[in-house]
PDB file of C-alpha atoms in Angstrom:
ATOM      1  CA  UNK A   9     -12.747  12.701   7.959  1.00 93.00           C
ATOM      2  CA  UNK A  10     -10.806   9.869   6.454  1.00 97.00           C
ATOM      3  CA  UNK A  11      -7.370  10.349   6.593  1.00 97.00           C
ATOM      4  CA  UNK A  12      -4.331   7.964   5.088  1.00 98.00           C
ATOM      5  CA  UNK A  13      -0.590   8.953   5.805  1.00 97.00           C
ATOM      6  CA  UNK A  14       1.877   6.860   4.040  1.00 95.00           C
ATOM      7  CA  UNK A  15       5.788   6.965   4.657  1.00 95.00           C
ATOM      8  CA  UNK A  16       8.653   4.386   3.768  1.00 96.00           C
ATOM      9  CA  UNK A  17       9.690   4.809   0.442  1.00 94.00           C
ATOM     10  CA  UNK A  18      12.958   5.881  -0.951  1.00 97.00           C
ATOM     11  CA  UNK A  19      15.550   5.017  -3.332  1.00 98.00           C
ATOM     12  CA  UNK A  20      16.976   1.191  -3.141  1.00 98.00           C
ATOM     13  CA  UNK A  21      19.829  -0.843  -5.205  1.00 98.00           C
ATOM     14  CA  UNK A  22      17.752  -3.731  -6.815  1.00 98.00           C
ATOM     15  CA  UNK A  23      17.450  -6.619  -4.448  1.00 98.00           C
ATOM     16  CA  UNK A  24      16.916  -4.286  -1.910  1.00 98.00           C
ATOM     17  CA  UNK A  25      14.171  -4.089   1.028  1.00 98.00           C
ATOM     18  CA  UNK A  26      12.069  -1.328   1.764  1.00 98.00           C
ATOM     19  CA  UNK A  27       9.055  -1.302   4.056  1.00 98.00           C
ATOM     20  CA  UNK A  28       6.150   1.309   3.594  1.00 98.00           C
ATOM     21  CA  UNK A  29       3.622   2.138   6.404  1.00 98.00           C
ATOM     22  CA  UNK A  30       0.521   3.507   5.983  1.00 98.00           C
ATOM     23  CA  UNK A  31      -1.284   5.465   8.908  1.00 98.00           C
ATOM     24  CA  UNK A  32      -4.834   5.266   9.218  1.00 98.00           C
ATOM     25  CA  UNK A  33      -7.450   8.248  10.501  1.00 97.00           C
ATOM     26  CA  UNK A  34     -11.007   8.951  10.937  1.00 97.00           C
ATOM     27  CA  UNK A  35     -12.372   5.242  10.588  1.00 96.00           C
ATOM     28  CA  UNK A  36     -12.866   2.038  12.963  1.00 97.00           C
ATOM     29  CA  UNK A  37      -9.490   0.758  11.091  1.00 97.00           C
ATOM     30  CA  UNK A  38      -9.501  -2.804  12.034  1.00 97.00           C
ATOM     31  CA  UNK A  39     -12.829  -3.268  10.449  1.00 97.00           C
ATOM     32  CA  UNK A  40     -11.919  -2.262   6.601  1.00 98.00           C
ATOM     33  CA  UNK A  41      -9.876  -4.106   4.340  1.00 98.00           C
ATOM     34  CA  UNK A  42      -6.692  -2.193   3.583  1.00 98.00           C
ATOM     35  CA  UNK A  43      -4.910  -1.920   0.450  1.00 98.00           C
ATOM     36  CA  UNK A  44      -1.738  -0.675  -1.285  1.00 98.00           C
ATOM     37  CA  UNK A  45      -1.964   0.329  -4.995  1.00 98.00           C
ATOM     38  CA  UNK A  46       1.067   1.673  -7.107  1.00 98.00           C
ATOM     39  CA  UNK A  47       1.256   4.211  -9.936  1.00 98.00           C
ATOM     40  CA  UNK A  48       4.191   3.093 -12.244  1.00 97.00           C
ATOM     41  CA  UNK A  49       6.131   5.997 -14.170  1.00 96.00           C
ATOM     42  CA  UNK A  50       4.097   7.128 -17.385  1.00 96.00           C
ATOM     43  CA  UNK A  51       0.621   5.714 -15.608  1.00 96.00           C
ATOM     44  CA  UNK A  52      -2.234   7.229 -15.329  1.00 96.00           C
ATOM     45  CA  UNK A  53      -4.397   7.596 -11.510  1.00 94.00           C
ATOM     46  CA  UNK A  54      -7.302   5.437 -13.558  1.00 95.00           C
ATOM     47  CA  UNK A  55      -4.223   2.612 -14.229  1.00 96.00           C
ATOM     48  CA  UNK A  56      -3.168   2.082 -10.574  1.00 97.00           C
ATOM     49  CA  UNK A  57      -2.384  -1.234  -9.827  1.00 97.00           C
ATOM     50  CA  UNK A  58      -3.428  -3.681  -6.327  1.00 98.00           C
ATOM     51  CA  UNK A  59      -0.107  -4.828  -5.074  1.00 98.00           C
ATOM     52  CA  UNK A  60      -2.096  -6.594  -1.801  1.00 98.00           C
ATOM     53  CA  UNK A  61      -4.719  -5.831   0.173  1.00 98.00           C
ATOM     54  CA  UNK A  62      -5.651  -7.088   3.640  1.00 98.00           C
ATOM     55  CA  UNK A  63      -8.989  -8.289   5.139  1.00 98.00           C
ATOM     56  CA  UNK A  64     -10.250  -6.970   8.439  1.00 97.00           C
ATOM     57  CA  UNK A  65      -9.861 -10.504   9.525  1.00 97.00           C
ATOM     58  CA  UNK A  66      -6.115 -10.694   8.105  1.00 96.00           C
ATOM     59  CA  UNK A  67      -6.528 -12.259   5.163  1.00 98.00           C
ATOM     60  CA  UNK A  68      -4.248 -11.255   2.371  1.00 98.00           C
ATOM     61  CA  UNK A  69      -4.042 -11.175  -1.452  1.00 98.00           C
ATOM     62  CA  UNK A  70      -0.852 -10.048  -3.377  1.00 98.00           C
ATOM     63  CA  UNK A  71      -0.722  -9.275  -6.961  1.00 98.00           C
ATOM     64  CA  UNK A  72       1.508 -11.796  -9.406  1.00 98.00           C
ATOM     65  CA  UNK A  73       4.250 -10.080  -9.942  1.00 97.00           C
ATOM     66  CA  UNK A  74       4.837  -9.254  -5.806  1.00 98.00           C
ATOM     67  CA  UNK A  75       3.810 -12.685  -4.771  1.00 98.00           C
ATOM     68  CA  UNK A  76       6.606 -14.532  -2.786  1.00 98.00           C
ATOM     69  CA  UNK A  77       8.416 -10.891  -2.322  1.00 98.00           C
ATOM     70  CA  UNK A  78       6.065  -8.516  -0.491  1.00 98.00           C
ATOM     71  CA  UNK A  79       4.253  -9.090   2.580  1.00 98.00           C
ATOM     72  CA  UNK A  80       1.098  -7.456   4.016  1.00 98.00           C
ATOM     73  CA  UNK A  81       0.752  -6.798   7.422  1.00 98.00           C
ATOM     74  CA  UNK A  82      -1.879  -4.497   9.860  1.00 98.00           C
ATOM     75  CA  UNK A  83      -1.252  -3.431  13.392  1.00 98.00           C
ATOM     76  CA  UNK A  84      -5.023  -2.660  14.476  1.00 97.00           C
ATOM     77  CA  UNK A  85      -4.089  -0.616  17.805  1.00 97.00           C
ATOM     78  CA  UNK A  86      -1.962   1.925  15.663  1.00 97.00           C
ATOM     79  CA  UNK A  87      -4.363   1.744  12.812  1.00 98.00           C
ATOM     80  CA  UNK A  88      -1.638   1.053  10.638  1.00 98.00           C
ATOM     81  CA  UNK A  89      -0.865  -1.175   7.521  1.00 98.00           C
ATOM     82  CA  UNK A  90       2.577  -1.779   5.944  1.00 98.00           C
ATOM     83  CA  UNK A  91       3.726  -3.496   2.852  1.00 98.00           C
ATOM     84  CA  UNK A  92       7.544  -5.265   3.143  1.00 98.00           C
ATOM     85  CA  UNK A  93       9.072  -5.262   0.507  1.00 98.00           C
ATOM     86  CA  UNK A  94      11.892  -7.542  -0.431  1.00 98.00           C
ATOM     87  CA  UNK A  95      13.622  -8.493  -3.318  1.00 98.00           C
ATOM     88  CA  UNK A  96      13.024  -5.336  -5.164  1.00 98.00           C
ATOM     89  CA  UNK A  97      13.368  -5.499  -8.890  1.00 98.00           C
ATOM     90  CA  UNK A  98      13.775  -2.147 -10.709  1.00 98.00           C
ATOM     91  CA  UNK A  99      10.003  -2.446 -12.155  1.00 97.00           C
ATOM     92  CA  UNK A 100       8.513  -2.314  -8.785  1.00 98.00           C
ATOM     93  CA  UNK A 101       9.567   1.641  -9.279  1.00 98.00           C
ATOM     94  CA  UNK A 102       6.498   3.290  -8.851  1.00 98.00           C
ATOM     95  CA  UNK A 103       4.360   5.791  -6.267  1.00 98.00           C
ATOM     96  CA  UNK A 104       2.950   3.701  -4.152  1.00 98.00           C
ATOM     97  CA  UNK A 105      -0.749   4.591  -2.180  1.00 98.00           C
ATOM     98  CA  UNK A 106      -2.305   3.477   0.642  1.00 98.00           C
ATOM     99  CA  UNK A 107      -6.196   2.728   0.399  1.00 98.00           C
ATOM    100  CA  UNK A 108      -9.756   2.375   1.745  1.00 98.00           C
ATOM    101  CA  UNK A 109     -13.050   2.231   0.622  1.00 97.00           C
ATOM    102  CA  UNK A 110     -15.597   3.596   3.360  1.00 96.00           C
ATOM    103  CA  UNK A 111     -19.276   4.442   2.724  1.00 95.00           C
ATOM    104  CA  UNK A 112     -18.433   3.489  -1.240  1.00 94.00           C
ATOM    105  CA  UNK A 113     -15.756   5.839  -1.481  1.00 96.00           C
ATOM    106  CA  UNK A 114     -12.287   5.613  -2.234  1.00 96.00           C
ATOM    107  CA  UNK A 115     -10.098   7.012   0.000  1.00 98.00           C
ATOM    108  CA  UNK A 116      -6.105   7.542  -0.951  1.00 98.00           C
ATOM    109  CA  UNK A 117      -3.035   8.332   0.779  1.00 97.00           C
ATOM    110  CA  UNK A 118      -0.952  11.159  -0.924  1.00 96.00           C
ATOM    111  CA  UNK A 119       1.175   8.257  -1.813  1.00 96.00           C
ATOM    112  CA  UNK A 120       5.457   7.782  -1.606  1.00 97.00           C
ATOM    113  CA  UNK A 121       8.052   7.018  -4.150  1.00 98.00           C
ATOM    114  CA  UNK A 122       9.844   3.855  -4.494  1.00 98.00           C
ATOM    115  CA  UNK A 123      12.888   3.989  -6.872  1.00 98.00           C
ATOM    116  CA  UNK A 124      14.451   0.527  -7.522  1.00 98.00           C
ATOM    117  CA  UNK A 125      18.022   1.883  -9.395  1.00 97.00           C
ATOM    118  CA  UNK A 126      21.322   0.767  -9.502  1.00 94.00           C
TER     119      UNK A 126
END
Protein backbone atom coordinates (compact mmCIF):
# COMPACT_ATOMS: atom_id res chain seq x y z
CA UNK A 1 0.00 0.00 0.00
CA UNK A 2 1.36 3.29 -1.16
CA UNK A 3 1.56 5.66 1.38
CA UNK A 4 2.74 9.63 1.17
CA UNK A 5 2.98 11.72 4.49
CA UNK A 6 3.70 15.30 3.96
CA UNK A 7 4.55 17.89 6.83
CA UNK A 8 6.26 21.46 6.72
CA UNK A 9 3.89 23.92 5.91
CA UNK A 10 2.62 26.79 7.89
CA UNK A 11 2.03 30.36 7.82
CA UNK A 12 5.18 32.68 6.63
CA UNK A 13 5.71 36.70 6.22
CA UNK A 14 6.51 37.02 2.41
CA UNK A 15 10.17 36.50 1.78
CA UNK A 16 10.04 33.89 4.09
CA UNK A 17 11.46 30.12 3.96
CA UNK A 18 9.62 27.15 4.59
CA UNK A 19 10.71 23.60 3.86
CA UNK A 20 8.08 20.73 3.27
CA UNK A 21 8.98 16.98 3.58
CA UNK A 22 7.28 14.38 2.17
CA UNK A 23 7.51 10.72 3.65
CA UNK A 24 7.39 7.92 1.43
CA UNK A 25 5.68 4.19 2.13
CA UNK A 26 4.97 1.00 0.49
CA UNK A 27 7.30 1.46 -2.68
CA UNK A 28 11.17 0.91 -3.61
CA UNK A 29 11.34 4.95 -3.16
CA UNK A 30 14.60 5.67 -4.72
CA UNK A 31 13.45 4.18 -7.92
CA UNK A 32 10.29 6.63 -8.75
CA UNK A 33 10.44 10.06 -9.67
CA UNK A 34 8.95 12.22 -6.93
CA UNK A 35 6.93 15.20 -7.25
CA UNK A 36 5.29 18.12 -5.41
CA UNK A 37 2.07 19.63 -6.89
CA UNK A 38 0.09 22.62 -5.27
CA UNK A 39 -3.63 23.42 -5.15
CA UNK A 40 -3.93 27.31 -5.11
CA UNK A 41 -7.09 28.82 -3.20
CA UNK A 42 -10.32 28.64 -5.51
CA UNK A 43 -8.57 25.53 -7.62
CA UNK A 44 -9.89 22.67 -8.43
CA UNK A 45 -7.93 18.81 -7.63
CA UNK A 46 -8.07 18.49 -11.77
CA UNK A 47 -6.01 22.18 -11.77
CA UNK A 48 -3.07 21.16 -9.52
CA UNK A 49 -0.01 22.51 -10.54
CA UNK A 50 3.96 20.66 -10.81
CA UNK A 51 6.08 22.90 -8.70
CA UNK A 52 9.28 20.21 -9.30
CA UNK A 53 9.66 16.87 -9.51
CA UNK A 54 12.75 14.70 -9.04
CA UNK A 55 14.18 11.77 -11.09
CA UNK A 56 15.21 8.54 -9.44
CA UNK A 57 18.60 9.48 -10.66
CA UNK A 58 18.30 13.17 -9.11
CA UNK A 59 17.47 15.02 -11.78
CA UNK A 60 15.19 17.93 -11.19
CA UNK A 61 12.64 20.15 -12.98
CA UNK A 62 10.96 23.23 -11.30
CA UNK A 63 8.05 25.02 -12.61
CA UNK A 64 8.60 28.94 -13.90
CA UNK A 65 7.35 30.72 -11.44
CA UNK A 66 9.54 28.60 -8.46
CA UNK A 67 12.62 28.46 -10.55
CA UNK A 68 15.67 30.14 -8.81
CA UNK A 69 13.52 29.98 -5.33
CA UNK A 70 12.66 26.36 -4.52
CA UNK A 71 14.86 23.50 -4.42
CA UNK A 72 14.18 19.75 -4.76
CA UNK A 73 15.89 17.38 -2.85
CA UNK A 74 15.44 13.24 -1.95
CA UNK A 75 17.06 11.41 0.88
CA UNK A 76 16.70 7.68 -0.53
CA UNK A 77 17.50 5.84 2.95
CA UNK A 78 14.49 7.74 4.66
CA UNK A 79 12.43 7.55 1.56
CA UNK A 80 11.87 11.05 1.78
CA UNK A 81 11.57 14.13 -0.61
CA UNK A 82 11.44 17.82 0.43
CA UNK A 83 10.83 20.99 -1.41
CA UNK A 84 12.84 24.35 0.16
CA UNK A 85 11.31 26.95 -0.23
CA UNK A 86 12.75 30.41 -0.22
CA UNK A 87 11.79 33.64 -1.15
CA UNK A 88 8.15 33.09 -0.67
CA UNK A 89 5.87 35.45 -2.46
CA UNK A 90 2.24 35.58 -1.22
CA UNK A 91 1.01 33.62 -4.54
CA UNK A 92 2.93 30.59 -3.68
CA UNK A 93 -0.18 30.27 -0.99
CA UNK A 94 -1.53 27.13 -1.78
CA UNK A 95 -1.97 23.21 -0.38
CA UNK A 96 0.78 21.71 -1.39
CA UNK A 97 0.93 17.51 -2.22
CA UNK A 98 3.40 15.18 -2.40
CA UNK A 99 3.28 12.62 -5.43
CA UNK A 100 3.95 9.30 -7.21
CA UNK A 101 2.88 7.47 -9.97
CA UNK A 102 3.33 3.56 -9.40
CA UNK A 103 1.79 0.82 -11.59
CA UNK A 104 0.00 3.97 -13.64
CA UNK A 105 -1.54 5.30 -10.71
CA UNK A 106 -1.41 8.43 -9.02
CA UNK A 107 -0.68 8.37 -5.67
CA UNK A 108 -1.16 11.74 -3.31
CA UNK A 109 -0.20 12.84 -0.01
CA UNK A 110 -3.13 14.37 2.06
CA UNK A 111 -1.29 17.49 1.30
CA UNK A 112 -0.23 20.79 3.86
CA UNK A 113 -0.99 24.42 3.77
CA UNK A 114 1.37 27.08 2.92
CA UNK A 115 0.11 30.65 3.71
CA UNK A 116 2.45 33.40 2.39
CA UNK A 117 0.69 36.67 4.48
CA UNK A 118 1.89 39.62 5.89
Amino acid sequence: QVRLVESGGGLVQPGGSLRLSCTASGINFKLYTMNWYRQAPGKSREQRELVANITSVGTTNYADSVKGRFTISRDNVWNRVSLQMNSLKPEDTAAYYCNVRHRGSPYWGQGTQVIVSS
